CSV table of C-alpha atoms and ligand atoms in Angstrom, one decimal:
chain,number,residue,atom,x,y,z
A,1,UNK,CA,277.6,203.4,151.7
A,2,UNK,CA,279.6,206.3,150.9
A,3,UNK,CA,283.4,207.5,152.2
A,4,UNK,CA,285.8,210.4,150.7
A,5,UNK,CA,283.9,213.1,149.7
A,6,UNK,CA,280.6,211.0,148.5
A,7,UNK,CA,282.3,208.7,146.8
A,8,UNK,CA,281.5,204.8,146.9
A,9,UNK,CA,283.9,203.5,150.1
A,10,UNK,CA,286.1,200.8,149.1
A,11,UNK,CA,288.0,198.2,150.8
A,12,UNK,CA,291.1,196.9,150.9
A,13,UNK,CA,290.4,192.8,151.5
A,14,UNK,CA,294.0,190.9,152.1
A,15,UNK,CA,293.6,187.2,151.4
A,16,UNK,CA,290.4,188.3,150.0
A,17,UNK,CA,290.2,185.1,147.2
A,18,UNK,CA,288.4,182.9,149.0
A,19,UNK,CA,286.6,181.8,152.7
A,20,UNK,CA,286.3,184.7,155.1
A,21,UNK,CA,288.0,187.4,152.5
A,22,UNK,CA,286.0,186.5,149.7
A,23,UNK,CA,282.8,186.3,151.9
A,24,UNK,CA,283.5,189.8,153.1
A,25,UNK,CA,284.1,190.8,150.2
A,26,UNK,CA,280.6,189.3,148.4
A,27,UNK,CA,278.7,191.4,151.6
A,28,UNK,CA,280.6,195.0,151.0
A,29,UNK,CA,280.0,194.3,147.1
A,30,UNK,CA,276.3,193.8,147.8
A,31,UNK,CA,276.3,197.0,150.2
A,32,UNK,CA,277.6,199.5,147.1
A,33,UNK,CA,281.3,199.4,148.9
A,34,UNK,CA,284.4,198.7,146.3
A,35,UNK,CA,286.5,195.7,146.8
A,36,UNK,CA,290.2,195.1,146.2
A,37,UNK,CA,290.8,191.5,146.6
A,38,UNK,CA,294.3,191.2,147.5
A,39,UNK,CA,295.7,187.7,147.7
A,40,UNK,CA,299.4,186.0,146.8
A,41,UNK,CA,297.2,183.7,144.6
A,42,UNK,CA,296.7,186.6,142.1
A,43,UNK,CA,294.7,183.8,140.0
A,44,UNK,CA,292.2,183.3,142.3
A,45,UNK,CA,291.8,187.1,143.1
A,46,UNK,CA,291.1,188.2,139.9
A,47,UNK,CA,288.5,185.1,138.9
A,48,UNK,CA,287.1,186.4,142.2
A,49,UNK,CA,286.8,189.8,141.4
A,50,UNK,CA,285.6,188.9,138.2
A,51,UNK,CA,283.1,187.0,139.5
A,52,UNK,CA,281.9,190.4,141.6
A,53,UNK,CA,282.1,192.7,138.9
A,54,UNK,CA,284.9,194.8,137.2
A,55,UNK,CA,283.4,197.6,138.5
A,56,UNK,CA,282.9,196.8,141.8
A,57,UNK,CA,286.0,194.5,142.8
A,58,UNK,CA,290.0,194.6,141.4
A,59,UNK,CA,291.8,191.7,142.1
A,60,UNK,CA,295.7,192.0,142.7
A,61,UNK,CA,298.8,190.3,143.3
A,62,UNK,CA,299.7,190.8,146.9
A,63,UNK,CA,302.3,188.9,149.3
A,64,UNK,CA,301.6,190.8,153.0
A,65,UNK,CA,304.9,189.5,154.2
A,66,UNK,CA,306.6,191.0,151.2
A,67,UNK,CA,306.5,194.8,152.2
A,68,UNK,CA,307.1,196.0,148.3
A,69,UNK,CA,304.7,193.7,147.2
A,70,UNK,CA,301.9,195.0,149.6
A,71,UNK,CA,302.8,198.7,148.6
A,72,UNK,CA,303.0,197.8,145.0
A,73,UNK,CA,299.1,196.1,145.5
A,74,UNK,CA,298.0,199.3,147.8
A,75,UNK,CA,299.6,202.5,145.4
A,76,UNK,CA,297.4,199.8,142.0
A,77,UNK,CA,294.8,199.4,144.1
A,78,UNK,CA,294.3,203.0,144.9
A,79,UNK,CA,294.7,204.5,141.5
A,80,UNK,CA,292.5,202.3,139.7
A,81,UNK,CA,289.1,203.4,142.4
A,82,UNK,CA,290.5,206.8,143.6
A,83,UNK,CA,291.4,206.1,147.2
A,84,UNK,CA,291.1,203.5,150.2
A,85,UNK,CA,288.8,204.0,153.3
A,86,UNK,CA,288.7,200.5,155.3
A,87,UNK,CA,291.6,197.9,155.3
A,88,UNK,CA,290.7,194.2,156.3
A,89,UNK,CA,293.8,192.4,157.7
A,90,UNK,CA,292.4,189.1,157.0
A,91,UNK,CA,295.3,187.0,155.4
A,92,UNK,CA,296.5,184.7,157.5
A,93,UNK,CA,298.6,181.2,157.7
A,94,UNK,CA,296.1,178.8,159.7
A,95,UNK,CA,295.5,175.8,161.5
A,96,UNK,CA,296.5,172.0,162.3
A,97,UNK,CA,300.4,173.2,161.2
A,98,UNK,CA,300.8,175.9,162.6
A,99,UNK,CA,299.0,174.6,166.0
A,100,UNK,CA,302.2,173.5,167.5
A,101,UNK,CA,304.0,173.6,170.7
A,102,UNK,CA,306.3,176.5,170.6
A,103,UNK,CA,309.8,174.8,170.4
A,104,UNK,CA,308.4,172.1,168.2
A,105,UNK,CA,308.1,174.5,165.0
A,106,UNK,CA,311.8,175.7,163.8
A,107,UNK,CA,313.0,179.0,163.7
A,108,UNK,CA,312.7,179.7,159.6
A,109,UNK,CA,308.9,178.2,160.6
A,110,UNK,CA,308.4,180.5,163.4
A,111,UNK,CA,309.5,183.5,161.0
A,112,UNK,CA,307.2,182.5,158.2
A,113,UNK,CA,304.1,182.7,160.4
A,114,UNK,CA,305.3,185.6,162.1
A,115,UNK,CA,305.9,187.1,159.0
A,116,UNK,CA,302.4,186.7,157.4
A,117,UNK,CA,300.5,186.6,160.7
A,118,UNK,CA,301.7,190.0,162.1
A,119,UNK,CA,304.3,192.1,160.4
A,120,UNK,CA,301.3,191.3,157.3
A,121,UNK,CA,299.5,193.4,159.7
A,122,UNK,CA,302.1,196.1,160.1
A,123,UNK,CA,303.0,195.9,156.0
A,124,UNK,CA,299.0,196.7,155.1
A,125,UNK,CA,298.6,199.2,157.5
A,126,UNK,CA,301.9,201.4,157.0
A,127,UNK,CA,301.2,201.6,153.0
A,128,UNK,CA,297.4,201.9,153.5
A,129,UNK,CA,297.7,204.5,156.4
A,130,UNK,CA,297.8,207.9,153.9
A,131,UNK,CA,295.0,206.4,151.9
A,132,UNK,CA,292.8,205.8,154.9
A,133,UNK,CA,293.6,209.4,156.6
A,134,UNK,CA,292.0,210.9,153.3
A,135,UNK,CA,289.1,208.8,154.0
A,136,UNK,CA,286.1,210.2,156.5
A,137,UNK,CA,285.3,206.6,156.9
A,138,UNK,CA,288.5,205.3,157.8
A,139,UNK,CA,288.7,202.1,159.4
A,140,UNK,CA,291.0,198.5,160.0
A,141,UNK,CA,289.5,195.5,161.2
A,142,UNK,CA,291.8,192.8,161.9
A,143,UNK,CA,291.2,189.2,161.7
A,144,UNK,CA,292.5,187.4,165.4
A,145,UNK,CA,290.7,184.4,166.7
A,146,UNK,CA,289.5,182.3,169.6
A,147,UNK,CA,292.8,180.8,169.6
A,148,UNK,CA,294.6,184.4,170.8
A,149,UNK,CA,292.7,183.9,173.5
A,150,UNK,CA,294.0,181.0,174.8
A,151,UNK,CA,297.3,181.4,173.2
A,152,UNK,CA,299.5,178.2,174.1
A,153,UNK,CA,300.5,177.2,170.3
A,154,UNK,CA,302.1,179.0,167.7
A,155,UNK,CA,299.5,180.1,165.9
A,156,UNK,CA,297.4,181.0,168.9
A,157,UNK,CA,300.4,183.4,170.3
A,158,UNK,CA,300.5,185.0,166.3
A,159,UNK,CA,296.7,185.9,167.0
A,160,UNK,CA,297.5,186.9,170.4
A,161,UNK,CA,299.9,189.3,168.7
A,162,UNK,CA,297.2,190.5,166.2
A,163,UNK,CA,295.4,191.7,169.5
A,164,UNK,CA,298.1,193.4,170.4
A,165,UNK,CA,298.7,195.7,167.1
A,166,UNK,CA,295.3,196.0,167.4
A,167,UNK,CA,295.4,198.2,170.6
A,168,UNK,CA,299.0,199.6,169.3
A,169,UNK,CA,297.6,200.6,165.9
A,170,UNK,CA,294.4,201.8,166.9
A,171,UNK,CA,296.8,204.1,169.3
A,172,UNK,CA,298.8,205.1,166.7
A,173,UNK,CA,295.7,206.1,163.9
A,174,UNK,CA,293.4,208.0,166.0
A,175,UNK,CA,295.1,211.8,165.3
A,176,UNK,CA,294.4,210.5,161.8
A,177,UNK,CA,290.8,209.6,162.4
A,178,UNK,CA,291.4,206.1,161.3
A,179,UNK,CA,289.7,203.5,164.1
A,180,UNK,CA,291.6,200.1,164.5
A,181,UNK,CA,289.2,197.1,165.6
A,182,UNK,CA,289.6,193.2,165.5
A,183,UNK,CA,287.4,190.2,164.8
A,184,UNK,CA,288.1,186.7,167.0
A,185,UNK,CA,286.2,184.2,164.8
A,186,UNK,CA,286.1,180.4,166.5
A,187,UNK,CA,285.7,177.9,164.2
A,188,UNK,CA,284.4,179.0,160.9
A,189,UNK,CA,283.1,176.7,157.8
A,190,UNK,CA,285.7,177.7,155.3
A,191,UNK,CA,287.0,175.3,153.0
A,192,UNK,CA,290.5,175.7,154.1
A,193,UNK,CA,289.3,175.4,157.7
A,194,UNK,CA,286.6,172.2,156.8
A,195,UNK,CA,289.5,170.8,154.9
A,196,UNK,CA,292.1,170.5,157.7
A,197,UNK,CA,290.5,170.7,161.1
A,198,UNK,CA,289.7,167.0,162.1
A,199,UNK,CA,286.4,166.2,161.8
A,200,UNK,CA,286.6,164.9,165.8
A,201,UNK,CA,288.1,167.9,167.1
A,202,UNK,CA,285.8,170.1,165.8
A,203,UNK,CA,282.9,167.9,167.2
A,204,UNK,CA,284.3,168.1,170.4
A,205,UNK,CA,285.3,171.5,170.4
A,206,UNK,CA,281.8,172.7,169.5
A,207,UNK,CA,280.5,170.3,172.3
A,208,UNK,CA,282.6,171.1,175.3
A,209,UNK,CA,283.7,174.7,174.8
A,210,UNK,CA,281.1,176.3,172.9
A,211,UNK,CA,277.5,177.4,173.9
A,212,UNK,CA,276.1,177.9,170.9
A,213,UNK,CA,275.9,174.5,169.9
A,214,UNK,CA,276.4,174.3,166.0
A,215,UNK,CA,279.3,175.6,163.5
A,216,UNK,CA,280.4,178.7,163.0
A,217,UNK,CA,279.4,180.0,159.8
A,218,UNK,CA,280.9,182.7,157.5
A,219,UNK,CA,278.0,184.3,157.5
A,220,UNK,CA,277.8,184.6,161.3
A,221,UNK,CA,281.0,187.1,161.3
A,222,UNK,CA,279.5,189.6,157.9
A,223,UNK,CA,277.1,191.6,160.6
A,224,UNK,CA,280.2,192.2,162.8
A,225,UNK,CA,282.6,192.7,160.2
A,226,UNK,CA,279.9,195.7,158.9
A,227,UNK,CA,279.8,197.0,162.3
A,228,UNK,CA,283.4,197.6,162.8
A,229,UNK,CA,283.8,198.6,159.2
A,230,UNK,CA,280.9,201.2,159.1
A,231,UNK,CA,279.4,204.5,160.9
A,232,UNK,CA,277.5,202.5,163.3
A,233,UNK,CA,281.0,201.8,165.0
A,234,UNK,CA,282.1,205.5,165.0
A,235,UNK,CA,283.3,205.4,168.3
A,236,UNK,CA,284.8,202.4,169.0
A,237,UNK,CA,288.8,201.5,168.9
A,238,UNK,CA,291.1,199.3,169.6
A,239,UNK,CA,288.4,196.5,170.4
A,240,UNK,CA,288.2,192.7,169.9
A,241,UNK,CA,285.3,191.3,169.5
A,242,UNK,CA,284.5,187.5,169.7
A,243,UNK,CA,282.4,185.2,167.1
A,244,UNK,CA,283.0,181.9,168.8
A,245,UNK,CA,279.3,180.6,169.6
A,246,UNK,CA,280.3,181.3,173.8
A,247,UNK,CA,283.8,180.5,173.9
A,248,UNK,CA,286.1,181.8,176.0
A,249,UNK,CA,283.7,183.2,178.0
A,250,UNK,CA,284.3,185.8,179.5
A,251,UNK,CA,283.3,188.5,182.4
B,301,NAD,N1,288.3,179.6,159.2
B,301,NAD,C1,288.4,179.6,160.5
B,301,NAD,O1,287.9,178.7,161.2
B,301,NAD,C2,289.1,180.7,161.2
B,301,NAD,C3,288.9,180.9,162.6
B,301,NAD,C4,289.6,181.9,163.2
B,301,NAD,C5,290.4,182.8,162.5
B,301,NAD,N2,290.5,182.6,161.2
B,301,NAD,C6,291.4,183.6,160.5
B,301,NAD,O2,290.6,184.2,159.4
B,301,NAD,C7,291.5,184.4,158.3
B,301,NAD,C8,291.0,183.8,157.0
B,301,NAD,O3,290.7,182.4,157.3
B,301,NAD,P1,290.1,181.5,156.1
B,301,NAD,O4,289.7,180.2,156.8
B,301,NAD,O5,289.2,182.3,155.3
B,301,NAD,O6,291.5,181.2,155.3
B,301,NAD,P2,291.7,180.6,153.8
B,301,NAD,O7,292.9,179.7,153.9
B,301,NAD,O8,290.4,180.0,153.3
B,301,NAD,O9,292.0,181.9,153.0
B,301,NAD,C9,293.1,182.7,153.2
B,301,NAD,C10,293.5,183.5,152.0
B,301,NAD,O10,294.7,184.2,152.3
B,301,NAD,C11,295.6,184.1,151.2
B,301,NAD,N3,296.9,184.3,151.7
B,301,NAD,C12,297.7,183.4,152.5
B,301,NAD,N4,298.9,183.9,152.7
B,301,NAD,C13,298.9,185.2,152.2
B,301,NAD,C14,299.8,186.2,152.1
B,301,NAD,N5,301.1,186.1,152.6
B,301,NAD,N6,299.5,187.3,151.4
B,301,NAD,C15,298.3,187.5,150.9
B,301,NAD,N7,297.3,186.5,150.9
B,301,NAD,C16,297.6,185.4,151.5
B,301,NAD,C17,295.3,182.7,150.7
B,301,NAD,O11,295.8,182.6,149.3
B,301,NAD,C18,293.8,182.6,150.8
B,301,NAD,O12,293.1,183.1,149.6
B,301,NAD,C19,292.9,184.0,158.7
B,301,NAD,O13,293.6,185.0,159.2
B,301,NAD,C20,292.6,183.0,159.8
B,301,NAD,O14,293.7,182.8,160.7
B,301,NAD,C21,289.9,181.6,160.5
């Protein structure tokens, strides 16, 4: 697919090292779209982007909570393929920590997901914003989940805000022509996620508040994810989609 001026599109992939970045990132590769995988484990995102092709991906250093870190990654990551058109918000700090009660996580614990979570958000999209404007494909898609949804923990009320800057930012980018969407993945088989959810939780999740009746799969979000990110979705923004097998349902 093409963006700027005939150009190859490429995309700007935070926490795109491995799970749902990298898997993203294997599906726009495989499309003819340009990957920059940018992760804080700058090891990992450049054996990744390696493993995609020099031509194809860049791997580089990126901390979204550090704002000159994420402009230092976007003004590299620009140079070296010419421009940005589509931004994928995906890094994220996840799962059985951060699934606390509200007063049980401290306040330096509250700012360090907070920090990564949402103003990660707000960092990519501020230094990727005059990229994305000189794009004619410009688009974000945000990474939420089922848990902003129901959002009674900590992390759940971090992707509760992600829906919010969704709407906000999708507000904010239209006179540029840039649309703003969001992704609410349930459970999904990433080895981060396989690694730390309890293997009884997730068996009862999938049983009692599911309808789909199996695990979520990478691979079940990469057709949305091209859909928000390409012309198909031309006029949709500020949305949230859910890939949660059923759950919450919703009318
Ligand atoms: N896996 C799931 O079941 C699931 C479900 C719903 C939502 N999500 C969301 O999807 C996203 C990806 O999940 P995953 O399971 O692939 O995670 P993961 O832990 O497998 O990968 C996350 C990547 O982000 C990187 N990262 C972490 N903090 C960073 C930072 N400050 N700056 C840059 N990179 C950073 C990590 O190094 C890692 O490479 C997260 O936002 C998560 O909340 C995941």
């Amino acid at each position: 697919m093409t963006g700027t001026t005939g150009q190859p599109r490429t995309a700007f992939i935070t926490g795109g090292a491995r799970g749902i970045g990298r898997a993203f990132a294997q599906a726009l590769v495989a499309d003819g779209t340009r990957v920059v995988l940018a992760d804080i484990d700058e090891t990992a995102a450049k054996q990744a982007a390696a493993d995609l092709g020099a031509a194809a991906a860049l791997g580089v250093a990126c901390d979204t909570a550090d704002e000159a870190s994420v402009q230092r990654a976007v003004d590299e990551a620009a140079a070296h393929f010419g421009g940005l058109d589509i931004l994928i918000n995906n890094a994220g700090k996840h799962l059985m920590a951060w699934s606390r009660p509200v007063t049980e996580i401290s306040t330096a614990g509250w700012r360090e997901i907070l920090d990564v979570n949402v103003l990660g958000i707000v960092n990519c999209a501020r230094a990727c914003r005059p990229h994305l404007r000189r794009s004619d494909a410009g688009a974000v898609l945000n990474i939420s989940s089922v848990s902003g949804f129901a959002a009674t923990d900590v992390y759940g009320i971090t992707k509760l805000a992600v829906r919010g800057l969704t709407a906000a930012l999708a507000k904010e980018f239209a006179p540029d022509g840039i649309r703003v969407n969001c992704l609410a993945p349930g459970p999904m088989d990433s080895e981060s996620a396989m690694a730390d959810l309890p293997e009884a939780l997730l068996r009862d999740f999938i049983a009692n508040k599911q309808l789909i009746q199996r695990q979520g799969r990478m691979a079940d979000l990469v057709g949305a994810m091209r859909f928000f990110c390409g012309a198909d979705s031309a006029f949709i923004t500020g949305e949230t989609l859910i890939v949660g097998g059923g759950h919450p349902l919703r009318v």
